[in-house]
Every structure is written in C-alpha cells, then in structure tokens.
C-alpha cells in the first residue's frame, strides 16, 4: 500500500473501478448508492490522521491538558446551552494538537457513558498535505465522520446522486456546495448534542477561511447550541475578527493561561525524563536536575521538550546536562542551532540534507522514503538518504516509510528569512525541478503492462511485494507532476512543451502507461485533473495553445 493511501485512509476506498462496476447492475440498493456516493466524494479519513498524529506525538500525557477540563470557559461550552463556539488559540509548540486529541477522547468517553445520544466528529488540518489543508477537505472529513455515526444523514448525499451518470447533481467540488450538504446533515441528525472539532485552522491554505468562520459563528441551527464547535489555531489575524463577533462564542488563550501551561509542560517533562532514565540510567539525583534544566529552558513549549529529549536519547548520562545547557531556549534559537549543525561538515552530506529539506518544502504532501529518488533527482544516492533523514531529525521525522515535518513550526522556520536563506545558499530546488525529475523518472520506469501480469483479467491479489514496491516509488511522481507544472515558471513550461521538451516527450511516449499506473494506484481521477490543468494553461499562456495539448495527447493515443 502506498503512502498516499495510508495518510488519507478513505482514499483507499475511492477506487474508480469499484464505482464503475456499479453500472453493471440495473437496480441498486440504498446501501450500494450510499457507498457509491462516498466513494465518489473521496473524503479524507480523520480517524486515520488522528491515529498517526497520536503516534507522532509520543504517548498522550493526560496531565498535560487536564487543567482545561476545569476551565470555566471550556465547561460553559461543553455543558451549557448558550455557548456554541470555543476557540483555543496559542503559539507554536504549545500543545494544541495534543490537547485536541485528548479532548476528543474525553468527549468520546463521555458520549459512551451518556444516556442521550452524543456525537463527536473532528478534523486535523495539515499544512504539508494538500489533501488535508483545504476547506473542501475539512468539510469532507467531517461529512465522512458524521455519516459513520449517524447513518440516516446519508440521505443528503443520496438525493444528490444520479445513478445513471454516476455523478452528483450539485457541485461538490467547492467548499460552499459541501457546506450546504453538511449543514443539511446537521439538521437531519437526531443526536441530542454534536461536538465538531477542527484542529490547526491556521494550517488550512484557503482564502475562504474568513467566509467559513463567518458561517460557523452565524449559522442558526434547529436548537440553540445543539452543535458545539471547538476550533484550535495560532492567532488568525483578520479571521480572528469573525470569531470574536459571535455572541455565543468563548475563547481560551494558552498564553493567558501560562500557569496552567507551565505546569502541564512540567508534567510532560517528567514523563519524558522517566523514559530517558530507563534508557540511560540517570538515577534520582541526575533525573531531578535534568527535569529542572529542561523546565527552565523550555519556555513552556511542549515541542522544545520533545525535540531536546529526542536528542538526549542517544546521549550518555554523563553528557546529558552539558547537552541541555548548550542548547538555546525557544524554538527559533533551537532551529538556528540545528541548522548550523546540519551545515557543518562534508559538503556532499550538507547538500544531501538541504536537498531533502527543499524537496519536503515543495512537495504537496508528506513523502514515502521510496518516492524520494523519483522527485529529488538524487537517483544514485539512496544509501545516503537514511543518513540525511537522521541528520535532519529536528526538522523531519520518519515513521515507517513516511517522512513528515516534526511540526508546522519547523516548516515555518525553513520558509522564513533565516532558514530559507540558508537553504537557498546551497540549493534553489523548486517546483520546476520536481516536475522535470518526476517526468524523467516516470519515463524511465513506466512501460506497457507495468506489473508484468500479462493477462487482462489479472486481479490485485496477484501483485507481488516487489511490484507493490515499484508502485510506491512511482506514486508521488505519477500523481503530482502536473500540480508542479501548474506553478512552474512560464519559461520552463514553454521549454517543457516544445519540440523534444520533457513534457512533450512524456505525453507522446508514456501517456497510456501513465494512465495504467494511475489505475493501479487507485488514482484515475488524477488524469482528469491533469487534463484540466493542461487546458487551463493553454488558455493562460501565450506560448502553449490548446492545439498543442491535444496534438501531444493524440500522438500518444
């Protein structure tokens, strides 16, 4: 299974072959129609994302957020009838996502014990994943969770689905169309109370955020505050004004609860030092001193503690205090220090680390380590990639085969003035470079009958582990090259299209093989997306015409 399917779990269900097979029947049950609607909607699975985040956040330390369970603002939102929106805001690394996961699990536990029906649905925005950082993704994720817990609301999708054409009769590609469906579902649900939680609104890359917040705080539902919204984010600038206009809204500022956060960080430090003590044998005396030193320097930031304790895992007990005292407090200073360490050493190692970070910055989603060769251009450097990932461990982490940023603040630092300048001084790797390397890799690897199954009726059960590995290496290049083309410079686009340009050659010689590859990846809808981008570019560019596009496609077919 490819990384793409793992991250947005429900995409594994969105197999266009499954949808098309529905046309073989002349009559359809309600369950079949409902299943087809959801397959076509392609909703990200928030449960899968939550479980991954929970794993990446180490184990939850419930003492780190228990304080908010007694906060008057939180209690008035949780139990009152006149508060519909709770906004928890705080700076980077203050534990907002860890708190969100904990609160979700507490509310789910209360729901299981409640005599009346209570439903908890949620979504986690992820800036570095294009499938999880849009308003459309937020609403789709909430819709999927709601229909799983309240099956009767599937009627809202069913009534908008045409089985003859296998299409929705209304626009479901825009967040406003999805919002209309979602609010209708909220009205239809029969639960006594429904908690809706959206974590990391600041990581949503969408200009419509202010409009969505306006709808959230102003939409009147059938019963006062039956639907409870909990939103977490960093300060939201102009969007903050919309949240503050709501009469039924309260907020909890983590910065204004510094005493609680300080104690929560202290509890978190204690749990991490217990783990370090087991690993390195600190003993009671050193254990206490390490806890105090970490607390002094942490500046009430969970992430700083996490990153430093990660470094301490490989440090002998006698060197632990020296390492801690040598590290600067605060995230920005910490990242500055780590960046200087990365750029100190053998030139080839530095360039490999910088290329890894640049690729992660430009990519539209977290990458599978097996995809790096195809998008980085470092085809002969595979043995060194693990070393680069380990060296960059304060910026990126590897879980299984998946590479993620350790936190949004790490990505922000690398995109900022200091981190960005250092990266650019070594390597100016951009969208056009990923485009060209992806196309070159696909031209090299794609072929007729990609998986050598030979028989047209071959099933997925016949795919070997080796062939799955091949699909994993091709996944990002095959499904995102056209997104990078869309934002590449006009000069590069012109060169790619013309004559023996890489894109022209790819479309002429590998189009059908690419379509086959998309089929194996359950991503055939990407072909339509690519065609739309190519057509749009032909209308926007003075150098590429619609005739050029269809001439290249036609020559391949």
Coordinates of C-alpha atoms in Angstrom, one line a residue, residues 166-539:
X166 CA -22.6 8.2 -11.6
X167 CA -22.4 11.9 -10.8
X168 CA -23.6 14.3 -8.2
X169 CA -26.4 16.6 -9.5
X170 CA -24.9 19.5 -7.5
X171 CA -21.4 21.0 -7.3
X172 CA -19.4 19.1 -4.6
X173 CA -16.1 20.4 -5.8
X174 CA -16.4 23.7 -3.9
X175 CA -16.5 24.2 -0.1
X176 CA -19.7 26.2 -0.3
X177 CA -21.5 23.3 -2.0
X178 CA -20.1 20.9 0.6
X179 CA -21.1 23.2 3.4
X180 CA -24.7 23.2 2.2
X181 CA -24.7 19.4 2.4
X182 CA -23.0 19.3 5.7
X183 CA -25.4 21.8 7.4
X184 CA -28.3 19.9 6.0
X185 CA -26.9 16.7 7.6
X186 CA -26.6 18.5 10.9
X187 CA -30.3 19.4 10.8
X188 CA -31.1 15.8 9.9
X189 CA -29.1 14.2 12.7
X190 CA -31.1 13.0 15.7
X191 CA -28.4 13.3 18.3
X192 CA -29.0 15.5 21.4
X193 CA -25.6 17.1 21.1
X194 CA -23.0 17.1 18.4
X195 CA -19.4 18.2 19.0
X196 CA -17.4 19.4 15.9
X197 CA -13.7 19.9 16.4
X198 CA -11.3 21.3 13.9
X199 CA -7.6 21.5 14.9
X200 CA -5.0 23.7 13.3
X201 CA -7.1 26.2 11.3
X202 CA -4.0 28.2 10.7
X203 CA -2.6 25.3 8.6
X204 CA -5.5 25.5 6.2
X205 CA -4.3 27.0 2.9
X206 CA -7.5 28.6 1.7
X207 CA -8.6 32.2 1.1
X208 CA -12.2 31.4 2.0
X209 CA -11.3 30.8 5.7
X210 CA -12.9 34.0 6.8
X211 CA -16.1 33.2 5.0
X212 CA -16.3 29.8 6.5
X213 CA -15.7 31.2 10.0
X214 CA -18.5 33.7 9.4
X215 CA -20.9 30.8 8.5
X216 CA -19.8 28.8 11.6
X217 CA -20.4 31.6 14.1
X218 CA -23.6 32.9 12.4
X219 CA -25.5 29.8 11.3
X220 CA -28.6 29.2 13.4
X221 CA -29.4 25.5 13.9
X222 CA -32.6 23.9 14.9
X223 CA -31.8 24.1 18.7
X224 CA -29.6 26.6 20.5
X225 CA -26.1 25.3 20.7
X226 CA -27.0 21.7 20.0
X227 CA -24.0 21.7 17.7
X228 CA -20.8 22.7 19.5
X229 CA -17.8 23.9 17.5
X230 CA -14.2 23.7 19.0
X231 CA -11.5 25.3 16.9
X232 CA -7.8 25.5 17.6
X233 CA -5.2 27.6 15.9
X234 CA -2.5 30.1 16.2
X235 CA -3.7 33.7 16.2
X236 CA -5.6 34.2 12.9
X237 CA -5.3 37.9 12.1
X238 CA -8.3 39.0 10.1
X239 CA -10.1 35.8 10.6
X240 CA -9.9 36.4 14.4
X241 CA -12.4 39.3 14.0
X242 CA -15.1 36.9 12.7
X243 CA -14.6 34.6 15.7
X244 CA -14.8 37.5 18.1
X245 CA -18.1 38.8 16.7
X246 CA -20.1 35.7 17.8
X247 CA -22.4 36.2 20.8
X248 CA -22.3 32.5 21.6
X249 CA -18.5 32.2 21.4
X250 CA -15.8 31.9 24.1
X251 CA -12.1 31.6 23.7
X252 CA -9.2 30.1 25.8
X253 CA -5.8 31.7 25.2
X254 CA -3.0 29.4 26.1
X255 CA -0.7 32.4 26.6
X256 CA -3.2 33.8 29.1
X257 CA -3.1 30.5 31.0
X258 CA 0.6 30.5 31.4
X259 CA 0.5 29.0 34.9
X260 CA -1.5 26.0 33.7
X261 CA 0.7 25.6 30.6
X262 CA 3.8 25.8 32.7
X263 CA 2.6 23.0 35.0
X264 CA 1.4 21.0 32.0
X265 CA 4.9 21.3 30.4
X266 CA 6.5 20.3 33.7
X267 CA 4.3 17.2 33.8
X268 CA 5.3 16.4 30.2
X269 CA 9.0 16.9 31.1
X270 CA 8.6 14.5 34.0
X271 CA 7.1 11.8 31.8
X272 CA 9.9 12.2 29.1
X273 CA 12.7 12.1 31.7
X274 CA 11.3 8.9 33.2
X275 CA 11.7 7.4 29.7
X276 CA 15.3 8.8 29.4
X277 CA 16.1 7.5 32.9
X278 CA 15.0 4.0 31.8
X279 CA 17.2 4.3 28.7
X280 CA 20.3 5.9 30.2
X281 CA 20.1 5.2 33.9
X282 CA 20.1 8.8 35.2
X283 CA 19.3 7.9 38.8
X284 CA 17.2 10.1 41.2
X285 CA 19.7 12.9 41.6
X286 CA 20.5 13.5 37.9
X287 CA 16.9 12.8 36.9
X288 CA 15.7 15.7 39.1
X289 CA 18.4 18.1 37.8
X290 CA 17.6 17.2 34.2
X291 CA 13.9 17.9 34.8
X292 CA 14.8 21.4 36.3
X293 CA 17.1 22.3 33.5
X294 CA 14.6 21.3 30.8
X295 CA 11.9 23.3 32.5
X296 CA 14.0 26.4 32.8
X297 CA 14.8 26.4 29.1
X298 CA 11.5 25.1 27.6
X299 CA 9.7 28.4 27.8
X300 CA 6.5 26.5 28.3
X301 CA 6.8 24.9 24.9
X302 CA 6.0 21.2 24.5
X303 CA 7.7 20.9 21.2
X304 CA 11.0 22.2 22.5
X305 CA 10.9 19.5 25.2
X306 CA 10.1 16.8 22.6
X307 CA 13.0 17.8 20.3
X308 CA 15.6 18.1 23.0
X309 CA 14.5 14.8 24.6
X310 CA 14.8 13.2 21.2
X311 CA 18.4 14.3 21.1
X312 CA 19.1 13.1 24.6
X313 CA 18.0 9.5 23.7
X314 CA 21.5 8.9 22.2
X315 CA 23.5 10.9 24.8
X316 CA 25.2 9.2 27.6
X317 CA 24.1 10.1 31.1
X318 CA 27.4 11.9 32.0
X319 CA 26.9 14.2 29.0
X320 CA 23.2 14.9 29.3
X321 CA 23.5 18.1 31.4
X322 CA 26.1 19.5 29.1
X323 CA 24.0 19.0 26.0
X324 CA 20.9 20.6 27.6
X325 CA 22.8 23.6 28.8
X326 CA 24.4 24.0 25.4
X327 CA 21.1 24.2 23.7
X328 CA 19.4 27.6 23.4
X329 CA 15.8 28.1 24.8
X330 CA 12.9 28.8 22.5
X331 CA 12.1 27.2 19.1
X332 CA 13.6 29.8 16.8
X333 CA 17.0 29.8 18.5
X334 CA 16.9 26.0 18.7
X335 CA 16.2 25.7 14.9
X336 CA 19.0 28.2 14.3
X337 CA 21.4 26.0 16.2
X338 CA 20.3 22.8 14.5
X339 CA 20.6 24.4 11.1
X340 CA 24.2 25.4 11.8
X341 CA 25.0 21.9 12.8
X342 CA 23.5 20.5 9.6
X343 CA 25.6 22.9 7.5
X344 CA 28.8 21.9 9.3
X345 CA 30.7 19.0 7.8
X346 CA 31.3 17.3 4.5
X347 CA 29.9 19.2 1.5
X348 CA 28.1 16.3 -0.1
X349 CA 26.3 15.5 3.2
X350 CA 25.3 19.1 3.6
X351 CA 24.0 19.2 0.1
X352 CA 22.0 16.0 0.5
X353 CA 20.4 17.3 3.7
X354 CA 19.5 20.6 2.1
X355 CA 18.0 18.8 -1.0
X356 CA 15.9 16.6 1.3
X357 CA 14.6 19.7 3.2
X358 CA 13.9 21.6 -0.1
X359 CA 12.0 18.6 -1.5
X360 CA 9.9 18.4 1.6
X361 CA 9.2 22.1 1.5
X362 CA 8.0 22.0 -2.1
X363 CA 6.1 18.7 -2.1
X364 CA 2.3 18.7 -1.8
X365 CA 2.2 16.0 0.8
X366 CA 4.5 14.0 3.1
X367 CA 6.7 11.7 1.1
X368 CA 7.3 8.0 1.3
X369 CA 11.1 7.5 1.5
X370 CA 10.8 5.3 -1.5
X371 CA 9.5 8.2 -3.5
X372 CA 12.5 10.4 -2.8
X373 CA 14.5 9.1 -5.7
X374 CA 11.9 10.0 -8.2
X375 CA 11.4 13.6 -7.1
X376 CA 14.8 14.6 -5.7
X377 CA 16.9 13.9 -8.7
X378 CA 19.3 12.0 -6.4
X379 CA 18.9 8.7 -8.2
X380 CA 22.3 7.3 -7.1
X381 CA 22.2 8.4 -3.5
X382 CA 19.7 6.0 -1.9
X383 CA 22.0 4.6 0.7
X384 CA 22.8 8.1 2.0
X385 CA 19.1 9.2 2.3
X386 CA 18.7 7.5 5.7
X387 CA 21.7 9.3 7.0
X388 CA 20.3 12.7 5.7
X389 CA 16.9 12.0 7.4
X390 CA 18.7 11.1 10.7
X391 CA 20.8 14.3 10.5
X392 CA 17.7 16.4 9.9
X393 CA 15.8 14.7 12.7
X394 CA 14.9 18.0 14.4
X395 CA 13.1 19.2 11.3
X396 CA 11.7 15.9 9.8
X397 CA 10.9 12.5 11.2
X398 CA 10.4 9.1 9.7
X399 CA 7.6 6.8 10.8
X400 CA 7.6 3.6 8.9
X401 CA 8.4 4.7 5.4
X402 CA 6.7 8.1 5.8
X403 CA 8.7 11.3 6.1
X404 CA 6.9 14.3 7.9
X405 CA 7.9 17.6 9.3
X406 CA 8.2 17.2 13.1
X407 CA 5.9 20.2 13.4
X408 CA 4.4 23.1 11.4
X409 CA 6.9 25.4 13.2
X410 CA 9.8 23.5 11.6
X411 CA 8.3 24.1 8.1
X412 CA 7.7 27.8 9.0
X413 CA 11.3 28.2 10.1
X414 CA 12.6 26.7 6.8
X415 CA 10.3 29.0 4.8
X416 CA 11.3 32.1 6.9
X417 CA 14.1 34.6 6.4
X418 CA 16.9 32.8 8.2
X419 CA 16.2 29.1 7.4
X420 CA 15.1 29.9 3.8
X421 CA 18.3 31.9 3.1
X422 CA 20.5 29.1 4.3
X423 CA 18.7 26.5 2.2
X424 CA 18.8 28.8 -0.9
X425 CA 22.5 29.4 -0.5
X426 CA 23.1 25.7 -1.1
X427 CA 20.2 24.7 -3.4
X428 CA 17.4 26.5 -5.2
X429 CA 15.3 23.4 -5.8
X430 CA 11.8 24.5 -6.8
X431 CA 8.6 23.2 -8.4
X432 CA 10.1 23.0 -11.9
X433 CA 12.9 20.8 -10.7
X434 CA 10.4 18.3 -9.1
X435 CA 8.4 18.4 -12.4
X436 CA 11.4 17.6 -14.5
X437 CA 12.7 14.9 -12.2
X438 CA 9.3 13.3 -11.8
X439 CA 8.8 13.1 -15.6
X440 CA 12.3 11.8 -16.2
X441 CA 11.7 9.1 -13.5
X442 CA 8.3 8.1 -15.0
X443 CA 9.8 7.9 -18.5
X444 CA 12.5 5.6 -17.2
X445 CA 10.2 3.3 -15.1
X446 CA 6.8 3.2 -16.9
X447 CA 6.1 0.5 -19.5
X448 CA 3.3 -1.4 -21.1
X449 CA 1.9 -3.9 -18.5
X450 CA 3.7 -2.2 -15.7
X451 CA 3.4 -5.1 -13.3
X452 CA 4.1 -7.9 -15.8
X453 CA 0.7 -9.5 -15.1
X454 CA 0.1 -10.1 -18.8
X455 CA -3.5 -11.3 -18.5
X456 CA -6.1 -8.5 -18.8
X457 CA -8.3 -10.1 -16.1
X458 CA -5.5 -10.2 -13.6
X459 CA -6.5 -9.1 -10.1
X460 CA -4.7 -7.3 -7.3
X461 CA -4.2 -10.5 -5.4
X462 CA -1.6 -11.4 -8.0
X463 CA 0.5 -8.4 -7.3
X464 CA 3.8 -9.3 -5.6
X465 CA 5.6 -7.4 -2.8
X466 CA 8.2 -6.3 -5.4
X467 CA 5.6 -4.9 -7.6
X468 CA 4.0 -3.0 -4.7
X469 CA 7.4 -1.5 -4.0
X470 CA 7.6 -0.3 -7.6
X471 CA 4.2 1.4 -7.3
X472 CA 5.3 3.0 -4.1
X473 CA 8.3 4.5 -5.8
X474 CA 6.1 5.9 -8.6
X475 CA 3.2 7.2 -6.5
X476 CA 4.1 10.9 -5.9
X477 CA 5.7 11.4 -9.3
X478 CA 2.7 9.9 -11.1
X479 CA 0.0 11.8 -9.1
X480 CA 1.5 15.2 -8.7
X481 CA 3.8 16.1 -11.6
X482 CA 1.0 18.3 -13.2
X483 CA 0.5 20.2 -10.0
X484 CA 4.1 21.3 -10.1
X485 CA 3.7 22.1 -13.8
X486 CA 0.9 24.4 -12.9
X487 CA 3.1 26.6 -10.7
X488 CA 6.3 26.3 -12.6
X489 CA 7.7 29.4 -14.4
X490 CA 6.3 30.3 -17.8
X491 CA 9.8 29.9 -19.4
X492 CA 10.1 26.3 -18.1
X493 CA 6.6 25.5 -19.2
X494 CA 7.4 26.7 -22.7
X495 CA 10.5 24.6 -22.9
X496 CA 8.8 21.5 -21.5
X497 CA 6.0 21.7 -24.1
X498 CA 8.0 22.5 -27.2
X499 CA 9.9 20.1 -29.6
X500 CA 11.7 17.5 -27.6
X501 CA 10.8 19.0 -24.3
X502 CA 10.5 16.6 -21.4
X503 CA 6.7 17.1 -21.1
X504 CA 6.1 16.8 -24.8
X505 CA 8.1 13.6 -25.0
X506 CA 6.4 12.2 -21.9
X507 CA 2.9 12.8 -23.3
X508 CA 3.9 11.4 -26.7
X509 CA 5.5 8.3 -25.4
X510 CA 4.2 7.4 -21.9
X511 CA 0.6 8.7 -21.7
X512 CA -1.1 5.3 -21.8
X513 CA 1.4 3.7 -19.5
X514 CA 0.9 6.6 -17.1
X515 CA -2.9 6.0 -17.1
X516 CA -2.3 2.4 -16.4
X517 CA -0.1 3.3 -13.4
X518 CA -2.8 5.7 -12.1
X519 CA -5.2 2.8 -12.3
X520 CA -3.0 0.6 -10.1
X521 CA -2.6 3.5 -7.6
X522 CA -6.4 4.0 -7.5
X523 CA -5.9 7.5 -8.7
X524 CA -7.5 7.5 -12.2
X525 CA -9.3 10.8 -11.3
X526 CA -5.9 12.5 -11.4
X527 CA -5.9 12.1 -15.2
X528 CA -9.0 14.4 -15.4
X529 CA -7.3 16.9 -13.0
X530 CA -4.2 16.9 -15.2
X531 CA -6.2 17.5 -18.3
X532 CA -8.0 20.4 -16.7
X533 CA -4.6 21.9 -15.7
X534 CA -3.2 21.5 -19.2
X535 CA -6.2 23.1 -20.8
X536 CA -6.2 26.0 -18.3
X537 CA -2.5 26.5 -19.0
X538 CA -3.2 26.6 -22.8
X539 CA -5.7 29.4 -22.2

